[in-house]
């Protein structure tokens, strides 16, 4: 694949910052706001952070839930960040919302507290040399609990998973688009090309 085209779900949230990060990481992107946009064909999908209640309602209103789920199940990779990670999860605690249910995890919304409890932390990359010294931005972030056996933990903070992968489904509980460090987007894109 030469230059991958990534469809960014653009119903609400941190859409422009992801488009910029993808561009800087060498990919093209386009916005998905309705079913017709999805028909443009994406090599990969991105679910941004924002407000998962609003995004979930938008997905249902636009009839995008099933088509997005089907695309990922057919093998199109997806990266969900923060609210996006919530929307990928099997189940949600603390104001549950309908989700895509593509990640075998329980997402606990606002698990670190309010907006005032937002923070930046260096991730523990475990066995993943790609993410050494990566500083992650957490904004009213969720935590991912009760991970299923197929979910691989790629990075942790305070002993909890913050970047996980289950096959083509990637989820970060933080905002990789808000820093100049492009390693999360790049690693996701590299796996598309390999
Ligand atoms: N707290 C938001 C939610 O539960 C997620 C916050 C974010 O994406 N930065 O939807």
mmCIF file of C-alpha atoms and ligand atoms in Angstrom:
data_model
loop_
_atom_site.group_PDB
_atom_site.id
_atom_site.type_symbol
_atom_site.label_atom_id
_atom_site.label_comp_id
_atom_site.label_asym_id
_atom_site.label_seq_id
_atom_site.Cartn_x
_atom_site.Cartn_y
_atom_site.Cartn_z
ATOM 1 C CA UNK A 1 0.000 0.000 0.000
ATOM 2 C CA UNK A 2 1.505 3.381 -0.950
ATOM 3 C CA UNK A 3 -0.309 6.100 0.997
ATOM 4 C CA UNK A 4 -3.030 4.668 3.239
ATOM 5 C CA UNK A 5 -6.401 6.454 3.361
ATOM 6 C CA UNK A 6 -7.888 6.606 6.804
ATOM 7 C CA UNK A 7 -11.564 7.405 7.409
ATOM 8 C CA UNK A 8 -11.969 9.528 10.544
ATOM 9 C CA UNK A 9 -15.378 9.373 12.203
ATOM 10 C CA UNK A 10 -16.197 13.089 12.333
ATOM 11 C CA UNK A 11 -19.500 13.367 14.181
ATOM 12 C CA UNK A 12 -17.917 15.103 17.178
ATOM 13 C CA UNK A 13 -14.591 15.342 18.963
ATOM 14 C CA UNK A 14 -10.921 15.754 18.219
ATOM 15 C CA UNK A 15 -11.227 15.235 14.488
ATOM 16 C CA UNK A 16 -8.919 17.904 12.997
ATOM 17 C CA UNK A 17 -6.034 17.036 15.311
ATOM 18 C CA UNK A 18 -6.190 13.409 14.179
ATOM 19 C CA UNK A 19 -6.265 14.491 10.514
ATOM 20 C CA UNK A 20 -3.115 16.550 11.149
ATOM 21 C CA UNK A 21 -1.367 13.719 13.004
ATOM 22 C CA UNK A 22 -2.201 11.251 10.213
ATOM 23 C CA UNK A 23 -0.905 13.702 7.598
ATOM 24 C CA UNK A 24 2.321 14.154 9.550
ATOM 25 C CA UNK A 25 2.610 10.385 9.824
ATOM 26 C CA UNK A 26 2.360 10.052 6.024
ATOM 27 C CA UNK A 27 -1.288 9.038 5.565
ATOM 28 C CA UNK A 28 -4.273 10.631 3.872
ATOM 29 C CA UNK A 29 -7.565 10.980 5.664
ATOM 30 C CA UNK A 30 -11.180 11.813 4.980
ATOM 31 C CA UNK A 31 -14.103 12.512 7.277
ATOM 32 C CA UNK A 32 -17.003 10.139 7.815
ATOM 33 C CA UNK A 33 -20.237 11.865 8.811
ATOM 34 C CA UNK A 34 -22.800 9.655 7.077
ATOM 35 C CA UNK A 35 -23.148 6.336 5.261
ATOM 36 C CA UNK A 36 -22.196 7.809 1.878
ATOM 37 C CA UNK A 37 -18.859 8.955 3.273
ATOM 38 C CA UNK A 38 -18.137 5.426 4.402
ATOM 39 C CA UNK A 39 -18.669 4.195 0.839
ATOM 40 C CA UNK A 40 -15.543 6.087 -0.280
ATOM 41 C CA UNK A 41 -13.582 3.080 0.972
ATOM 42 C CA UNK A 42 -11.072 3.315 3.792
ATOM 43 C CA UNK A 43 -7.876 1.345 4.344
ATOM 44 C CA UNK A 44 -8.327 1.997 8.060
ATOM 45 C CA UNK A 45 -10.673 3.813 10.437
ATOM 46 C CA UNK A 46 -10.162 6.203 13.310
ATOM 47 C CA UNK A 47 -12.593 6.922 16.150
ATOM 48 C CA UNK A 48 -11.525 10.131 17.885
ATOM 49 C CA UNK A 49 -11.832 11.240 21.479
ATOM 50 C CA UNK A 50 -14.627 13.572 22.470
ATOM 51 C CA UNK A 51 -17.879 12.759 24.198
ATOM 52 C CA UNK A 52 -18.897 9.139 23.815
ATOM 53 C CA UNK A 53 -22.595 9.808 24.543
ATOM 54 C CA UNK A 54 -22.778 12.335 21.681
ATOM 55 C CA UNK A 55 -20.756 10.185 19.288
ATOM 56 C CA UNK A 56 -22.791 7.072 20.112
ATOM 57 C CA UNK A 57 -26.044 8.939 19.443
ATOM 58 C CA UNK A 58 -24.615 10.222 16.163
ATOM 59 C CA UNK A 59 -23.586 6.719 15.108
ATOM 60 C CA UNK A 60 -27.123 5.486 15.715
ATOM 61 C CA UNK A 61 -28.770 8.537 14.085
ATOM 62 C CA UNK A 62 -26.660 8.148 10.931
ATOM 63 C CA UNK A 63 -27.125 4.375 10.780
ATOM 64 C CA UNK A 64 -23.362 3.914 11.031
ATOM 65 C CA UNK A 65 -23.176 1.391 13.905
ATOM 66 C CA UNK A 66 -23.724 -1.789 11.887
ATOM 67 C CA UNK A 67 -21.794 -0.737 8.751
ATOM 68 C CA UNK A 68 -18.741 0.291 10.812
ATOM 69 C CA UNK A 69 -18.882 -2.933 12.826
ATOM 70 C CA UNK A 70 -19.158 -4.978 9.628
ATOM 71 C CA UNK A 71 -16.202 -3.186 8.036
ATOM 72 C CA UNK A 72 -13.952 -3.910 11.015
ATOM 73 C CA UNK A 73 -15.171 -7.511 11.199
ATOM 74 C CA UNK A 74 -14.246 -7.835 7.520
ATOM 75 C CA UNK A 75 -10.673 -6.859 8.460
ATOM 76 C CA UNK A 76 -10.422 -3.059 8.194
ATOM 77 C CA UNK A 77 -8.228 -1.876 11.107
ATOM 78 C CA UNK A 78 -9.566 0.715 13.520
ATOM 79 C CA UNK A 79 -7.903 2.918 16.134
ATOM 80 C CA UNK A 80 -10.125 4.373 18.866
ATOM 81 C CA UNK A 81 -8.761 7.022 21.198
ATOM 82 C CA UNK A 82 -10.312 7.973 24.550
ATOM 83 C CA UNK A 83 -14.068 8.264 23.790
ATOM 84 C CA UNK A 84 -13.234 6.175 20.708
ATOM 85 C CA UNK A 85 -11.856 3.434 22.985
ATOM 86 C CA UNK A 86 -15.119 3.531 24.962
ATOM 87 C CA UNK A 87 -17.130 3.153 21.750
ATOM 88 C CA UNK A 88 -15.099 0.117 20.716
ATOM 89 C CA UNK A 89 -15.575 -1.728 24.001
ATOM 90 C CA UNK A 90 -17.900 -4.636 24.677
ATOM 91 C CA UNK A 91 -19.426 -2.960 27.739
ATOM 92 C CA UNK A 92 -19.400 0.455 29.422
ATOM 93 C CA UNK A 93 -19.665 1.336 33.112
ATOM 94 C CA UNK A 94 -20.528 4.754 34.580
ATOM 95 C CA UNK A 95 -23.161 6.150 32.172
ATOM 96 C CA UNK A 96 -23.256 3.265 29.658
ATOM 97 C CA UNK A 97 -23.693 4.024 25.968
ATOM 98 C CA UNK A 98 -24.413 1.749 22.991
ATOM 99 C CA UNK A 99 -21.072 0.708 21.498
ATOM 100 C CA UNK A 100 -19.616 -1.135 18.532
ATOM 101 C CA UNK A 101 -18.553 -3.986 20.837
ATOM 102 C CA UNK A 102 -15.425 -4.831 18.864
ATOM 103 C CA UNK A 103 -12.975 -4.846 21.801
ATOM 104 C CA UNK A 104 -13.333 -7.458 24.536
ATOM 105 C CA UNK A 105 -13.073 -4.975 27.410
ATOM 106 C CA UNK A 106 -15.157 -3.108 29.955
ATOM 107 C CA UNK A 107 -14.643 0.658 29.610
ATOM 108 C CA UNK A 108 -15.118 2.666 32.797
ATOM 109 C CA UNK A 109 -15.892 6.240 31.787
ATOM 110 C CA UNK A 110 -14.223 9.175 33.556
ATOM 111 C CA UNK A 111 -12.338 6.684 35.717
ATOM 112 C CA UNK A 112 -9.636 9.189 36.760
ATOM 113 C CA UNK A 113 -12.120 11.917 37.738
ATOM 114 C CA UNK A 114 -13.214 15.180 36.151
ATOM 115 C CA UNK A 115 -11.635 17.446 33.538
ATOM 116 C CA UNK A 116 -9.550 18.960 36.362
ATOM 117 C CA UNK A 117 -7.978 15.565 36.974
ATOM 118 C CA UNK A 118 -6.567 15.456 33.427
ATOM 119 C CA UNK A 119 -2.853 14.603 33.376
ATOM 120 C CA UNK A 120 0.174 13.668 31.296
ATOM 121 C CA UNK A 121 2.051 10.472 32.131
ATOM 122 C CA UNK A 122 4.939 8.542 30.674
ATOM 123 C CA UNK A 123 3.720 5.120 29.604
ATOM 124 C CA UNK A 124 5.260 1.839 30.684
ATOM 125 C CA UNK A 125 5.821 0.142 27.334
ATOM 126 C CA UNK A 126 6.455 -3.332 28.751
ATOM 127 C CA UNK A 127 7.996 -5.376 25.969
ATOM 128 C CA UNK A 128 7.174 -2.759 23.272
ATOM 129 C CA UNK A 129 10.351 -0.814 22.470
ATOM 130 C CA UNK A 130 8.340 1.458 20.101
ATOM 131 C CA UNK A 131 6.707 3.283 22.990
ATOM 132 C CA UNK A 132 9.643 3.934 25.341
ATOM 133 C CA UNK A 133 9.379 7.448 26.877
ATOM 134 C CA UNK A 134 6.009 8.108 25.218
ATOM 135 C CA UNK A 135 4.169 10.814 27.159
ATOM 136 C CA UNK A 136 0.406 10.315 27.011
ATOM 137 C CA UNK A 137 -2.258 13.005 27.518
ATOM 138 C CA UNK A 138 -5.275 11.843 29.561
ATOM 139 C CA UNK A 139 -8.424 14.017 29.478
ATOM 140 C CA UNK A 140 -11.407 12.684 31.441
ATOM 141 C CA UNK A 141 -10.040 9.343 30.376
ATOM 142 C CA UNK A 142 -11.647 5.931 30.713
ATOM 143 C CA UNK A 143 -9.996 2.837 32.101
ATOM 144 C CA UNK A 144 -10.172 -0.512 30.364
ATOM 145 C CA UNK A 145 -10.959 -3.437 32.683
ATOM 146 C CA UNK A 146 -11.836 -7.120 32.384
ATOM 147 C CA UNK A 147 -9.823 -7.583 29.197
ATOM 148 C CA UNK A 148 -10.588 -10.741 27.251
ATOM 149 C CA UNK A 149 -7.864 -13.297 26.470
ATOM 150 C CA UNK A 150 -7.349 -12.000 22.926
ATOM 151 C CA UNK A 151 -6.562 -8.459 24.045
ATOM 152 C CA UNK A 152 -2.858 -7.606 24.029
ATOM 153 C CA UNK A 153 -1.641 -4.812 26.326
ATOM 154 C CA UNK A 154 0.872 -2.587 24.490
ATOM 155 C CA UNK A 155 1.392 0.059 27.178
ATOM 156 C CA UNK A 156 0.326 0.760 30.752
ATOM 157 C CA UNK A 157 0.173 3.663 33.195
ATOM 158 C CA UNK A 158 -0.076 3.057 36.953
ATOM 159 C CA UNK A 159 -0.253 -0.665 36.196
ATOM 160 C CA UNK A 160 -3.376 -0.274 34.059
ATOM 161 C CA UNK A 161 -3.704 -0.839 30.296
ATOM 162 C CA UNK A 162 -3.766 2.395 28.278
ATOM 163 C CA UNK A 163 -2.960 1.055 24.805
ATOM 164 C CA UNK A 164 -4.351 -2.304 23.729
ATOM 165 C CA UNK A 165 -4.862 -4.293 20.588
ATOM 166 C CA UNK A 166 -7.186 -7.121 19.656
ATOM 167 C CA UNK A 167 -6.377 -8.142 16.104
ATOM 168 C CA UNK A 168 -7.223 -5.159 13.870
ATOM 169 C CA UNK A 169 -8.802 -3.232 16.763
ATOM 170 C CA UNK A 170 -6.517 -0.758 18.556
ATOM 171 C CA UNK A 171 -7.595 1.357 21.525
ATOM 172 C CA UNK A 172 -5.793 4.104 23.443
ATOM 173 C CA UNK A 173 -7.380 5.638 26.541
ATOM 174 C CA UNK A 174 -5.367 8.831 25.946
ATOM 175 C CA UNK A 175 -5.027 11.448 23.168
ATOM 176 C CA UNK A 176 -2.048 10.633 20.885
ATOM 177 C CA UNK A 177 -3.179 13.361 18.455
ATOM 178 C CA UNK A 178 -2.445 16.124 20.979
ATOM 179 C CA UNK A 179 1.325 15.739 21.101
ATOM 180 C CA UNK A 180 3.975 15.999 18.415
ATOM 181 C CA UNK A 181 5.025 12.409 19.124
ATOM 182 C CA UNK A 182 3.475 10.445 16.247
ATOM 183 C CA UNK A 183 4.459 6.962 17.361
ATOM 184 C CA UNK A 184 0.945 5.678 18.066
ATOM 185 C CA UNK A 185 -0.377 6.758 14.653
ATOM 186 C CA UNK A 186 2.808 5.553 12.947
ATOM 187 C CA UNK A 187 2.742 2.130 14.577
ATOM 188 C CA UNK A 188 -0.920 1.694 13.665
ATOM 189 C CA UNK A 189 -0.201 2.759 10.049
ATOM 190 C CA UNK A 190 2.927 0.580 9.812
ATOM 191 C CA UNK A 191 0.892 -2.485 10.649
ATOM 192 C CA UNK A 192 -1.411 -1.633 7.713
ATOM 193 C CA UNK A 193 1.489 -1.605 5.336
ATOM 194 C CA UNK A 194 3.230 -4.741 6.647
HETATM 195 N N1 LIG B 1 -15.074 11.362 29.250
HETATM 196 C C1 LIG B 1 -15.407 11.205 27.866
HETATM 197 C C2 LIG B 1 -16.480 10.135 27.696
HETATM 198 O O1 LIG B 1 -16.774 9.410 28.615
HETATM 199 C C3 LIG B 1 -14.170 10.829 27.051
HETATM 200 C C4 LIG B 1 -13.188 11.970 27.120
HETATM 201 C C5 LIG B 1 -12.283 12.093 25.960
HETATM 202 O O2 LIG B 1 -12.484 11.527 24.901
HETATM 203 N N2 LIG B 1 -11.278 12.900 26.158
HETATM 204 O O3 LIG B 1 -17.040 10.074 26.662
#
